[in-house]
Amino acid sequence: MLKIGDVVMSNPVVLAPMAGVCNSAFRLTVKEFGAGLVCAEMVSDKGIVLKNKKTMNMLYIDERENPLSLQIFGGEKKTLVEAAQFVDKNTNADIIDINMGCPVPKITKCDAGAKWLLDPNKIYEMVSAVTDAVDKPVTVKMRTGWDDDHIYAVENALAVERAGGQAVSVHGRTRYQKYEGKADWDIIRQVKEAVKISVIGNGDVETPLDAERMLKETGVDGVMIGRAALGNPWMIYQTVRYLETGELLGEPSVREKMDVCILHMDRLIALKNENVAVREMRNHAAWYLKGIKGNASARKGINECHTREDVARLLYGLVDEIEAKEQNIQMV
């Protein structure tokens, strides 16, 4: 059972906080597929402090998403603490997470994200300032290190623990690797063996069997799934079911995939507006279409869609085409 502070999850499967993806529409859809915990995309501490409209909209949480972890980032203690206090008192997030893994230069140049990986002392100072200022449990998501020459994962996790952090999520790659190469699960195991707080493993979990293997090989309390869930929330459900029963479920039908894609889009339209939602859904729709035979024209056409009706017509047109072919094959 994954437990963070006084927040107890129904299972150890966690949706990763992916920037530009993990808004409420996506999180709620994944939650309905059984995720024990969903994580919101990272939010700027300064954006919160300055009450930036776009930033404040990113703090929206549907009550059906809970338990939920809301992630903030920043490089200055004062604004990070102020942002954490706002999240603590003014949102229904269950957990406040601090980003210590984003490799993007515009973030690291602000002394935020993965830049912290180079300094366990700063980690202790920043995390302790936040934990002292809020009531909700505080966690940190980090990478193994800055690069192969600066891997301080154990020291950094210990600093989080000493500072009062209730859990640490470890992506098994360095900042230099970004999302390339292989995730180092051995370092995740070392972190788990070094600390008493909960540890969530992240990186290269692409199937339910990968999730089981990570839990067994590293001893982590939770397993975090990111890119494998894009356009494929069934991966979450399949993983939860497999960990609970050992049963490997089959893949959904094309119609089931498109039904969920449209549901996701409708939620995004309600969250933003049709024009913005349809643009954002172009990437998501391409992910939902991935692996479907004969999807080339639909993947190309999705970029020319401007309304909900356009998207629905395109996707269900593909469904009808595939189902007609299947019916013809059965008749033969």
GROMACS .gro file of C-alpha atoms in nm:
model
  332
    1MET     CA    1   0.000   0.000   0.000
    2LEU     CA    2   0.142   0.338  -0.101
    3LYS     CA    3   0.115   0.591   0.182
    4ILE     CA    4   0.238   0.951   0.179
    5GLY     CA    5   0.194   1.127   0.511
    6ASP     CA    6  -0.166   1.060   0.607
    7VAL     CA    7  -0.273   1.008   0.244
    8VAL     CA    8  -0.330   0.641   0.162
    9MET     CA    9  -0.361   0.530  -0.201
   10SER     CA   10  -0.580   0.238  -0.310
   11ASN     CA   11  -0.293   0.096  -0.516
   12PRO     CA   12   0.073   0.179  -0.596
   13VAL     CA   13   0.018   0.298  -0.955
   14VAL     CA   14   0.092   0.669  -1.004
   15LEU     CA   15   0.041   0.896  -1.306
   16ALA     CA   16   0.355   1.105  -1.362
   17PRO     CA   17   0.332   1.489  -1.368
   18MET     CA   18   0.394   1.553  -1.738
   19ALA     CA   19   0.424   1.919  -1.840
   20GLY     CA   20   0.172   2.032  -2.098
   21VAL     CA   21  -0.027   1.711  -2.058
   22CYS     CA   22  -0.146   1.654  -1.703
   23ASN     CA   23  -0.430   1.901  -1.683
   24SER     CA   24  -0.756   1.809  -1.509
   25ALA     CA   25  -0.915   1.664  -1.825
   26PHE     CA   26  -0.636   1.411  -1.871
   27ARG     CA   27  -0.589   1.339  -1.501
   28LEU     CA   28  -0.957   1.266  -1.443
   29THR     CA   29  -0.965   1.032  -1.741
   30VAL     CA   30  -0.663   0.842  -1.608
   31LYS     CA   31  -0.806   0.841  -1.255
   32GLU     CA   32  -1.118   0.669  -1.386
   33PHE     CA   33  -0.893   0.393  -1.519
   34GLY     CA   34  -0.783   0.322  -1.161
   35ALA     CA   35  -0.466   0.518  -1.086
   36GLY     CA   36  -0.396   0.522  -0.712
   37LEU     CA   37  -0.251   0.874  -0.739
   38VAL     CA   38  -0.250   1.132  -1.019
   39CYS     CA   39   0.001   1.416  -1.037
   40ALA     CA   40  -0.064   1.758  -1.185
   41GLU     CA   41   0.179   1.920  -1.427
   42MET     CA   42   0.438   2.152  -1.273
   43VAL     CA   43   0.329   2.506  -1.190
   44SER     CA   44   0.555   2.809  -1.147
   45ASP     CA   45   0.586   2.942  -0.794
   46LYS     CA   46   0.616   3.298  -0.924
   47GLY     CA   47   0.307   3.250  -1.139
   48ILE     CA   48   0.114   3.154  -0.826
   49VAL     CA   49   0.252   3.439  -0.618
   50LEU     CA   50   0.175   3.694  -0.891
   51LYS     CA   51  -0.171   3.537  -0.946
   52ASN     CA   52  -0.104   3.494  -1.318
   53LYS     CA   53  -0.436   3.399  -1.480
   54LYS     CA   54  -0.300   3.107  -1.684
   55THR     CA   55  -0.113   2.975  -1.381
   56MET     CA   56  -0.415   3.001  -1.155
   57ASN     CA   57  -0.624   2.808  -1.407
   58MET     CA   58  -0.366   2.528  -1.386
   59LEU     CA   59  -0.451   2.486  -1.017
   60TYR     CA   60  -0.803   2.363  -1.094
   61ILE     CA   61  -0.874   2.018  -0.951
   62ASP     CA   62  -1.192   1.818  -1.002
   63GLU     CA   63  -1.284   1.652  -0.671
   64ARG     CA   64  -1.311   1.319  -0.854
   65GLU     CA   65  -0.933   1.328  -0.912
   66ASN     CA   66  -0.834   1.289  -0.548
   67PRO     CA   67  -0.599   1.177  -0.416
   68LEU     CA   68  -0.390   1.418  -0.619
   69SER     CA   69  -0.040   1.563  -0.598
   70LEU     CA   70   0.012   1.919  -0.723
   71GLN     CA   71   0.365   2.002  -0.834
   72ILE     CA   72   0.536   2.340  -0.803
   73PHE     CA   73   0.880   2.457  -0.910
   74GLY     CA   74   1.105   2.750  -0.828
   75GLY     CA   75   1.457   2.851  -0.737
   76GLU     CA   76   1.398   3.107  -0.462
   77LYS     CA   77   1.297   3.009  -0.111
   78LYS     CA   78   1.060   3.301  -0.050
   79THR     CA   79   0.842   3.253  -0.356
   80LEU     CA   80   0.851   2.873  -0.332
   81VAL     CA   81   0.723   2.888   0.025
   82GLU     CA   82   0.455   3.145  -0.063
   83ALA     CA   83   0.337   2.930  -0.355
   84ALA     CA   84   0.329   2.618  -0.138
   85GLN     CA   85   0.126   2.801   0.125
   86PHE     CA   86  -0.126   2.910  -0.139
   87VAL     CA   87  -0.161   2.553  -0.268
   88ASP     CA   88  -0.191   2.430   0.091
   89LYS     CA   89  -0.476   2.664   0.185
   90ASN     CA   90  -0.653   2.732  -0.144
   91THR     CA   91  -0.664   2.408  -0.341
   92ASN     CA   92  -0.799   2.061  -0.273
   93ALA     CA   93  -0.469   1.894  -0.363
   94ASP     CA   94  -0.376   1.622  -0.114
   95ILE     CA   95   0.002   1.647  -0.161
   96ILE     CA   96   0.242   1.926  -0.254
   97ASP     CA   97   0.524   1.804  -0.479
   98ILE     CA   98   0.840   1.998  -0.559
   99ASN     CA   99   0.995   1.956  -0.902
  100MET     CA  100   1.361   1.866  -0.887
  101GLY     CA  101   1.390   1.689  -1.220
  102CYS     CA  102   1.286   1.914  -1.508
  103PRO     CA  103   1.586   1.924  -1.748
  104VAL     CA  104   1.466   2.217  -1.962
  105PRO     CA  105   1.728   2.498  -1.971
  106LYS     CA  106   1.477   2.780  -1.908
  107ILE     CA  107   1.391   2.606  -1.579
  108THR     CA  108   1.743   2.511  -1.469
  109LYS     CA  109   1.871   2.861  -1.552
  110CYS     CA  110   1.631   2.989  -1.286
  111ASP     CA  111   1.805   2.762  -1.033
  112ALA     CA  112   1.499   2.538  -1.034
  113GLY     CA  113   1.409   2.188  -1.150
  114ALA     CA  114   1.706   1.958  -1.209
  115LYS     CA  115   1.955   2.228  -1.102
  116TRP     CA  116   1.889   2.126  -0.741
  117LEU     CA  117   2.042   1.785  -0.813
  118LEU     CA  118   2.388   1.937  -0.774
  119ASP     CA  119   2.339   2.058  -0.417
  120PRO     CA  120   2.199   1.841  -0.134
  121ASN     CA  121   2.238   2.134   0.105
  122LYS     CA  122   2.008   2.353  -0.105
  123ILE     CA  123   1.760   2.066  -0.122
  124TYR     CA  124   1.751   2.046   0.257
  125GLU     CA  125   1.718   2.423   0.293
  126MET     CA  126   1.436   2.459   0.038
  127VAL     CA  127   1.236   2.150   0.129
  128SER     CA  128   1.256   2.218   0.504
  129ALA     CA  129   1.135   2.575   0.447
  130VAL     CA  130   0.831   2.439   0.262
  131THR     CA  131   0.752   2.157   0.507
  132ASP     CA  132   0.766   2.403   0.796
  133ALA     CA  133   0.520   2.634   0.622
  134VAL     CA  134   0.242   2.395   0.516
  135ASP     CA  135   0.015   2.129   0.660
  136LYS     CA  136  -0.014   1.901   0.360
  137PRO     CA  137   0.254   1.636   0.304
  138VAL     CA  138   0.544   1.753   0.088
  139THR     CA  139   0.719   1.529  -0.164
  140VAL     CA  140   0.993   1.573  -0.422
  141LYS     CA  141   1.030   1.436  -0.774
  142MET     CA  142   1.391   1.411  -0.881
  143ARG     CA  143   1.628   1.245  -1.124
  144THR     CA  144   1.928   1.028  -1.042
  145GLY     CA  145   2.168   1.317  -1.100
  146TRP     CA  146   2.280   1.605  -1.318
  147ASP     CA  147   2.499   1.386  -1.541
  148ASP     CA  148   2.704   1.068  -1.506
  149ASP     CA  149   2.971   1.257  -1.308
  150HIS     CA  150   2.725   1.411  -1.064
  151ILE     CA  151   2.491   1.140  -0.937
  152TYR     CA  152   2.387   1.226  -0.581
  153ALA     CA  153   2.054   1.046  -0.574
  154VAL     CA  154   2.105   0.888  -0.232
  155GLU     CA  155   2.243   1.206  -0.074
  156ASN     CA  156   1.962   1.411  -0.226
  157ALA     CA  157   1.692   1.171  -0.109
  158LEU     CA  158   1.838   1.171   0.241
  159ALA     CA  159   1.830   1.552   0.236
  160VAL     CA  160   1.460   1.540   0.142
  161GLU     CA  161   1.392   1.299   0.427
  162ARG     CA  162   1.581   1.509   0.684
  163ALA     CA  163   1.392   1.816   0.566
  164GLY     CA  164   1.058   1.656   0.643
  165GLY     CA  165   0.963   1.534   0.296
  166GLN     CA  166   0.717   1.246   0.309
  167ALA     CA  167   0.815   1.075  -0.017
  168VAL     CA  168   1.051   1.100  -0.312
  169SER     CA  169   0.986   0.998  -0.671
  170VAL     CA  170   1.301   0.900  -0.860
  171HIS     CA  171   1.323   0.909  -1.239
  172GLY     CA  172   1.604   0.671  -1.326
  173ARG     CA  173   1.774   0.909  -1.569
  174THR     CA  174   2.010   1.204  -1.530
  175ARG     CA  175   1.931   1.557  -1.639
  176TYR     CA  176   2.180   1.508  -1.926
  177GLN     CA  177   1.990   1.203  -2.055
  178LYS     CA  178   1.658   1.388  -2.058
  179TYR     CA  179   1.427   1.110  -2.183
  180GLU     CA  180   1.684   0.914  -2.382
  181GLY     CA  181   1.877   0.598  -2.299
  182LYS     CA  182   1.790   0.344  -2.034
  183ALA     CA  183   1.660   0.427  -1.686
  184ASP     CA  184   1.890   0.310  -1.407
  185TRP     CA  185   1.670   0.112  -1.169
  186ASP     CA  186   1.968   0.017  -0.954
  187ILE     CA  187   2.004   0.376  -0.836
  188ILE     CA  188   1.632   0.378  -0.755
  189ARG     CA  189   1.691   0.065  -0.545
  190GLN     CA  190   1.980   0.236  -0.364
  191VAL     CA  191   1.755   0.529  -0.277
  192LYS     CA  192   1.485   0.299  -0.144
  193GLU     CA  193   1.738   0.117   0.075
  194ALA     CA  194   1.875   0.447   0.210
  195VAL     CA  195   1.556   0.621   0.325
  196LYS     CA  196   1.258   0.533   0.542
  197ILE     CA  197   1.007   0.754   0.359
  198SER     CA  198   0.806   0.625   0.063
  199VAL     CA  199   0.987   0.597  -0.269
  200ILE     CA  200   0.816   0.594  -0.610
  201GLY     CA  201   1.012   0.458  -0.906
  202ASN     CA  202   0.987   0.615  -1.251
  203GLY     CA  203   1.136   0.535  -1.590
  204ASP     CA  204   1.091   0.265  -1.857
  205VAL     CA  205   0.764   0.131  -1.718
  206GLU     CA  206   0.592   0.052  -2.047
  207THR     CA  207   0.393  -0.261  -1.960
  208PRO     CA  208   0.224  -0.411  -1.652
  209LEU     CA  209   0.512  -0.661  -1.634
  210ASP     CA  210   0.761  -0.373  -1.620
  211ALA     CA  211   0.569  -0.230  -1.324
  212GLU     CA  212   0.581  -0.561  -1.140
  213ARG     CA  213   0.951  -0.599  -1.215
  214MET     CA  214   1.030  -0.249  -1.089
  215LEU     CA  215   0.846  -0.313  -0.762
  216LYS     CA  216   1.031  -0.642  -0.712
  217GLU     CA  217   1.378  -0.533  -0.823
  218THR     CA  218   1.390  -0.198  -0.646
  219GLY     CA  219   1.156  -0.248  -0.351
  220VAL     CA  220   0.984   0.086  -0.418
  221ASP     CA  221   0.646   0.164  -0.264
  222GLY     CA  222   0.492   0.294  -0.584
  223VAL     CA  223   0.550   0.282  -0.959
  224MET     CA  224   0.508   0.593  -1.174
  225ILE     CA  225   0.384   0.574  -1.532
  226GLY     CA  226   0.431   0.865  -1.770
  227ARG     CA  227   0.464   0.846  -2.148
  228ALA     CA  228   0.319   0.492  -2.163
  229ALA     CA  229  -0.016   0.637  -2.054
  230LEU     CA  230  -0.035   0.896  -2.333
  231GLY     CA  231  -0.336   0.805  -2.543
  232ASN     CA  232  -0.343   0.481  -2.348
  233PRO     CA  233  -0.506   0.509  -2.005
  234TRP     CA  234  -0.577   0.136  -2.042
  235MET     CA  235  -0.212   0.088  -1.946
  236ILE     CA  236  -0.303   0.218  -1.601
  237TYR     CA  237  -0.602  -0.015  -1.564
  238GLN     CA  238  -0.410  -0.313  -1.700
  239THR     CA  239  -0.125  -0.249  -1.457
  240VAL     CA  240  -0.350  -0.213  -1.153
  241ARG     CA  241  -0.536  -0.530  -1.246
  242TYR     CA  242  -0.216  -0.726  -1.313
  243LEU     CA  243  -0.056  -0.624  -0.984
  244GLU     CA  244  -0.372  -0.720  -0.795
  245THR     CA  245  -0.463  -1.046  -0.970
  246GLY     CA  246  -0.183  -1.148  -1.207
  247GLU     CA  247  -0.427  -1.123  -1.498
  248LEU     CA  248  -0.306  -0.960  -1.819
  249LEU     CA  249  -0.601  -0.791  -1.985
  250GLY     CA  250  -0.636  -0.755  -2.360
  251GLU     CA  251  -0.632  -0.434  -2.560
  252PRO     CA  252  -0.945  -0.221  -2.609
  253SER     CA  253  -1.127  -0.208  -2.942
  254VAL     CA  254  -1.069   0.083  -3.177
  255ARG     CA  255  -1.417   0.215  -3.096
  256GLU     CA  256  -1.342   0.203  -2.722
  257LYS     CA  257  -1.022   0.401  -2.782
  258MET     CA  258  -1.200   0.667  -2.983
  259ASP     CA  259  -1.484   0.690  -2.728
  260VAL     CA  260  -1.233   0.772  -2.455
  261CYS     CA  261  -1.046   1.014  -2.683
  262ILE     CA  262  -1.372   1.206  -2.741
  263LEU     CA  263  -1.453   1.199  -2.368
  264HIS     CA  264  -1.106   1.340  -2.301
  265MET     CA  265  -1.163   1.613  -2.560
  266ASP     CA  266  -1.504   1.706  -2.419
  267ARG     CA  267  -1.350   1.747  -2.075
  268LEU     CA  268  -1.075   1.962  -2.223
  269ILE     CA  269  -1.334   2.179  -2.400
  270ALA     CA  270  -1.516   2.228  -2.069
  271LEU     CA  271  -1.186   2.314  -1.900
  272LYS     CA  272  -1.064   2.562  -2.162
  273ASN     CA  273  -1.266   2.630  -2.479
  274GLU     CA  274  -1.329   2.447  -2.804
  275ASN     CA  275  -1.067   2.631  -3.006
  276VAL     CA  276  -0.785   2.574  -2.756
  277ALA     CA  277  -0.898   2.221  -2.669
  278VAL     CA  278  -0.911   2.101  -3.027
  279ARG     CA  279  -0.559   2.232  -3.092
  280GLU     CA  280  -0.429   2.060  -2.780
  281MET     CA  281  -0.612   1.738  -2.867
  282ARG     CA  282  -0.419   1.701  -3.192
  283ASN     CA  283  -0.125   1.546  -3.007
  284HIS     CA  284  -0.349   1.344  -2.778
  285ALA     CA  285  -0.554   1.210  -3.070
  286ALA     CA  286  -0.233   1.102  -3.244
  287TRP     CA  287  -0.140   0.911  -2.928
  288TYR     CA  288  -0.483   0.745  -2.911
  289LEU     CA  289  -0.443   0.646  -3.278
  290LYS     CA  290  -0.098   0.495  -3.225
  291GLY     CA  291  -0.083   0.126  -3.309
  292ILE     CA  292  -0.411   0.122  -3.502
  293LYS     CA  293  -0.371  -0.027  -3.850
  294GLY     CA  294  -0.460   0.210  -4.131
  295ASN     CA  295  -0.438   0.521  -3.915
  296ALA     CA  296  -0.206   0.721  -4.143
  297SER     CA  297  -0.471   0.943  -4.302
  298ALA     CA  298  -0.642   1.004  -3.967
  299ARG     CA  299  -0.313   1.100  -3.800
  300LYS     CA  300  -0.248   1.345  -4.083
  301GLY     CA  301  -0.604   1.475  -4.093
  302ILE     CA  302  -0.622   1.546  -3.720
  303ASN     CA  303  -0.393   1.847  -3.769
  304GLU     CA  304  -0.652   2.002  -3.999
  305CYS     CA  305  -0.938   1.971  -3.750
  306HIS     CA  306  -1.068   2.295  -3.595
  307THR     CA  307  -1.387   2.187  -3.418
  308ARG     CA  308  -1.509   1.907  -3.197
  309GLU     CA  309  -1.731   1.793  -3.482
  310ASP     CA  310  -1.430   1.774  -3.715
  311VAL     CA  311  -1.239   1.554  -3.471
  312ALA     CA  312  -1.535   1.325  -3.397
  313ARG     CA  313  -1.616   1.285  -3.768
  314LEU     CA  314  -1.255   1.195  -3.848
  315LEU     CA  315  -1.207   0.948  -3.562
  316TYR     CA  316  -1.540   0.771  -3.595
  317GLY     CA  317  -1.493   0.761  -3.973
  318LEU     CA  318  -1.181   0.553  -3.910
  319VAL     CA  319  -1.374   0.332  -3.666
  320ASP     CA  320  -1.650   0.269  -3.920
  321GLU     CA  321  -1.392   0.188  -4.188
  322ILE     CA  322  -1.209  -0.062  -3.966
  323GLU     CA  323  -1.528  -0.225  -3.840
  324ALA     CA  324  -1.658  -0.261  -4.197
  325LYS     CA  325  -1.336  -0.437  -4.302
  326GLU     CA  326  -1.357  -0.668  -4.002
  327GLN     CA  327  -1.718  -0.754  -4.086
  328ASN     CA  328  -1.629  -0.830  -4.446
  329ILE     CA  329  -1.348  -1.060  -4.335
  330GLN     CA  330  -1.585  -1.248  -4.102
  331MET     CA  331  -1.843  -1.287  -4.382
  332VAL     CA  332  -1.578  -1.433  -4.611
   0.00000   0.00000   0.00000
